[in-house]
mmCIF file of C-alpha atoms in Angstrom:
data_model
loop_
_atom_site.group_PDB
_atom_site.id
_atom_site.type_symbol
_atom_site.label_atom_id
_atom_site.label_comp_id
_atom_site.label_asym_id
_atom_site.label_seq_id
_atom_site.Cartn_x
_atom_site.Cartn_y
_atom_site.Cartn_z
ATOM 1 C CA MET A 1428 -22.261 26.299 -27.762
ATOM 2 C CA PRO A 1429 -21.723 27.103 -24.043
ATOM 3 C CA LYS A 1430 -23.719 23.942 -23.109
ATOM 4 C CA THR A 1431 -21.318 21.812 -25.198
ATOM 5 C CA ILE A 1432 -18.278 23.464 -23.608
ATOM 6 C CA PHE A 1433 -19.805 22.887 -20.052
ATOM 7 C CA ILE A 1434 -20.405 19.240 -20.922
ATOM 8 C CA THR A 1435 -16.947 18.774 -22.233
ATOM 9 C CA ILE A 1436 -15.364 20.421 -19.156
ATOM 10 C CA CYS A 1437 -17.493 18.254 -16.819
ATOM 11 C CA SER A 1438 -16.551 15.153 -18.799
ATOM 12 C CA VAL A 1439 -12.840 15.880 -18.600
ATOM 13 C CA PHE A 1440 -13.222 16.654 -14.807
ATOM 14 C CA VAL A 1441 -14.978 13.353 -14.194
ATOM 15 C CA LEU A 1442 -12.350 11.366 -16.158
ATOM 16 C CA PHE A 1443 -9.545 13.128 -14.451
ATOM 17 C CA THR A 1444 -10.918 12.469 -10.942
ATOM 18 C CA LEU A 1445 -11.412 8.805 -11.800
ATOM 19 C CA THR A 1446 -7.793 8.429 -12.694
ATOM 20 C CA LEU A 1447 -6.441 10.106 -9.579
ATOM 21 C CA GLY A 1448 -5.929 8.501 -6.251
ATOM 22 C CA ALA A 1449 -5.234 10.152 -2.923
ATOM 23 C CA GLY A 1450 -4.089 9.018 0.434
ATOM 24 C CA ALA A 1451 -2.980 5.817 1.884
ATOM 25 C CA GLU A 1452 -4.877 2.521 2.327
ATOM 26 C CA LEU A 1453 -2.600 1.527 5.296
ATOM 27 C CA LYS A 1454 -2.485 3.824 8.213
ATOM 28 C CA GLY A 1455 0.787 3.628 10.213
ATOM 29 C CA ASP A 1456 2.482 5.463 13.046
ATOM 30 C CA GLY A 1457 5.754 6.651 11.383
ATOM 31 C CA GLU A 1458 7.183 6.842 7.887
ATOM 32 C CA HIS A 1459 4.812 6.000 5.022
ATOM 33 C CA VAL A 1460 6.229 4.754 1.598
ATOM 34 C CA PHE A 1461 4.410 4.663 -1.759
ATOM 35 C CA TYR A 1462 5.745 2.343 -4.566
ATOM 36 C CA LEU A 1463 5.114 3.742 -8.008
ATOM 37 C CA TYR A 1464 5.292 2.472 -11.603
ATOM 38 C CA ARG A 1465 6.792 -1.040 -11.161
ATOM 39 C CA GLU A 1466 5.845 -4.050 -9.018
ATOM 40 C CA SER A 1467 9.402 -4.674 -8.044
ATOM 41 C CA SER A 1468 12.244 -3.135 -5.969
ATOM 42 C CA GLY A 1469 12.953 -1.195 -9.186
ATOM 43 C CA CYS A 1470 9.884 1.034 -8.465
ATOM 44 C CA LYS A 1471 10.024 4.735 -7.660
ATOM 45 C CA ILE A 1472 9.827 5.143 -3.900
ATOM 46 C CA VAL A 1473 8.159 8.157 -2.342
ATOM 47 C CA ARG A 1474 8.685 8.550 1.338
ATOM 48 C CA THR A 1475 6.568 10.749 3.530
ATOM 49 C CA THR A 1476 5.194 11.089 7.063
ATOM 50 C CA GLU A 1477 2.051 9.464 8.086
ATOM 51 C CA GLU A 1478 0.478 12.765 8.566
ATOM 52 C CA LYS A 1479 1.201 13.740 4.938
ATOM 53 C CA ALA A 1480 0.371 10.258 3.440
ATOM 54 C CA ASP A 1481 -3.308 11.219 3.149
ATOM 55 C CA GLU A 1482 -2.398 14.285 1.072
ATOM 56 C CA PHE A 1483 -0.259 12.339 -1.393
ATOM 57 C CA ILE A 1484 -1.974 12.412 -4.847
ATOM 58 C CA TYR A 1485 -1.045 9.922 -7.622
ATOM 59 C CA PHE A 1486 -2.424 8.315 -10.766
ATOM 60 C CA LYS A 1487 -4.234 5.170 -9.730
ATOM 61 C CA GLN A 1488 -2.434 3.150 -12.370
ATOM 62 C CA SER A 1489 0.988 4.205 -11.155
ATOM 63 C CA LEU A 1490 0.429 3.066 -7.475
ATOM 64 C CA LYS A 1491 1.875 -0.401 -7.193
ATOM 65 C CA GLY A 1492 2.063 -0.700 -3.369
ATOM 66 C CA GLU A 1493 2.676 0.982 -0.149
ATOM 67 C CA SER A 1494 4.161 0.385 3.351
ATOM 68 C CA ALA A 1495 3.736 1.982 6.755
ATOM 69 C CA GLU A 1496 5.944 1.906 9.793
ATOM 70 C CA LEU A 1497 4.092 0.884 12.924
ATOM 71 C CA LYS A 1498 4.908 1.616 16.564
ATOM 72 C CA ASP A 1499 4.625 -2.016 17.673
ATOM 73 C CA GLU A 1500 3.351 -5.542 16.838
ATOM 74 C CA GLU A 1501 0.121 -4.882 18.637
ATOM 75 C CA ARG A 1502 -0.644 -2.152 16.104
ATOM 76 C CA ALA A 1503 0.110 -4.611 13.258
ATOM 77 C CA ALA A 1504 -2.325 -7.172 14.818
ATOM 78 C CA GLU A 1505 -4.999 -4.431 14.847
ATOM 79 C CA ILE A 1506 -4.491 -3.749 11.126
ATOM 80 C CA ILE A 1507 -4.459 -7.417 10.174
ATOM 81 C CA GLU A 1508 -7.640 -8.017 12.156
ATOM 82 C CA LYS A 1509 -9.381 -4.943 10.645
ATOM 83 C CA LEU A 1510 -8.574 -6.179 7.203
ATOM 84 C CA GLY A 1511 -9.651 -9.670 7.925
ATOM 85 C CA ALA A 1512 -6.351 -11.025 6.592
ATOM 86 C CA LYS A 1513 -5.413 -14.721 6.803
ATOM 87 C CA GLU A 1514 -1.806 -15.783 7.154
ATOM 88 C CA VAL A 1515 -0.535 -17.614 4.084
ATOM 89 C CA PHE A 1516 3.005 -18.353 5.277
ATOM 90 C CA SER A 1517 5.926 -16.940 7.280
ATOM 91 C CA GLU A 1518 9.683 -16.938 7.314
ATOM 92 C CA SER A 1519 12.327 -15.852 9.806
ATOM 93 C CA GLY A 1520 16.033 -15.305 10.091
ATOM 94 C CA ASP A 1521 18.496 -13.933 12.592
ATOM 95 C CA GLY A 1522 16.696 -10.955 14.232
ATOM 96 C CA PHE A 1523 13.695 -10.728 11.921
ATOM 97 C CA TYR A 1524 10.552 -12.479 10.721
ATOM 98 C CA ASN A 1525 8.067 -11.901 7.839
ATOM 99 C CA ARG A 1526 4.481 -12.948 7.723
ATOM 100 C CA TYR A 1527 2.522 -12.978 4.401
ATOM 101 C CA TYR A 1528 -1.234 -12.632 4.369
ATOM 102 C CA TYR A 1529 -4.113 -12.464 1.925
ATOM 103 C CA THR A 1530 -7.272 -10.297 2.371
ATOM 104 C CA PRO A 1531 -10.057 -9.730 -0.126
ATOM 105 C CA LYS A 1532 -10.273 -6.158 1.100
ATOM 106 C CA ILE A 1533 -7.117 -5.166 -0.866
ATOM 107 C CA SER A 1534 -7.351 -5.592 -4.636
ATOM 108 C CA ARG A 1535 -3.776 -5.739 -5.663
ATOM 109 C CA TYR A 1536 -1.743 -8.916 -5.027
ATOM 110 C CA VAL A 1537 1.334 -10.859 -6.047
ATOM 111 C CA ILE A 1538 1.824 -14.585 -6.368
ATOM 112 C CA LEU A 1539 4.457 -16.034 -3.981
ATOM 113 C CA ARG A 1540 4.945 -19.820 -3.621
ATOM 114 C CA GLY A 1541 1.920 -20.250 -5.824
ATOM 115 C CA ARG A 1542 -0.385 -18.270 -3.467
ATOM 116 C CA LYS A 1543 -1.979 -14.808 -3.557
ATOM 117 C CA ILE A 1544 -0.292 -12.378 -1.175
ATOM 118 C CA ASN A 1545 -1.362 -8.824 -0.655
ATOM 119 C CA LEU A 1546 -0.377 -7.890 2.937
ATOM 120 C CA HIS A 1547 3.223 -8.205 4.262
ATOM 121 C CA LEU A 1548 4.219 -7.838 7.893
ATOM 122 C CA ALA A 1549 7.973 -7.402 8.598
ATOM 123 C CA VAL A 1550 9.361 -7.220 12.130
ATOM 124 C CA GLY A 1551 13.099 -6.617 12.593
ATOM 125 C CA ASN A 1552 14.729 -3.316 13.592
ATOM 126 C CA LYS A 1553 11.212 -1.879 13.130
ATOM 127 C CA VAL A 1554 7.648 -3.074 12.560
ATOM 128 C CA SER A 1555 6.254 -2.452 9.057
ATOM 129 C CA VAL A 1556 3.240 -3.529 7.113
ATOM 130 C CA GLY A 1557 3.014 -3.273 3.352
ATOM 131 C CA SER A 1558 0.818 -4.151 0.408
ATOM 132 C CA PRO A 1559 1.326 -6.209 -1.491
ATOM 133 C CA LEU A 1560 5.014 -6.374 -0.338
ATOM 134 C CA ILE A 1561 7.492 -4.218 1.460
ATOM 135 C CA PHE A 1562 10.534 -3.252 -0.633
ATOM 136 C CA GLY A 1563 13.844 -2.257 1.028
ATOM 137 C CA SER A 1564 15.068 -2.856 4.521
ATOM 138 C CA TYR A 1565 13.002 -3.580 7.507
#
């Protein structure tokens, strides 16, 4: 009987740890934002500092994306290079520009203009990088 209980407890523990995620994929320099439950701007947004982002625990299925504020465009270039991301397209407006990338190192993606996108760089009032897209203002 104790052996059965031990095996059951171990099995539950393993299943539980497989469903939990922790920390951030993207490492920034300022605010870190997690997007939960929906792959749209209707998602639940959890804001934290970069220091606390690695402590954030979530159910893997609920995490739909994240973004990180960066100190400058040079930092963004480092992240893009580290991820081996290739630019798919860009757009710009008065005082901002967006670049959209794809990298096989990030599993989640969205389809924009018929192409896979999973890394978004936004430069405006601040510099932010997100996966697959940044929601909100930038």
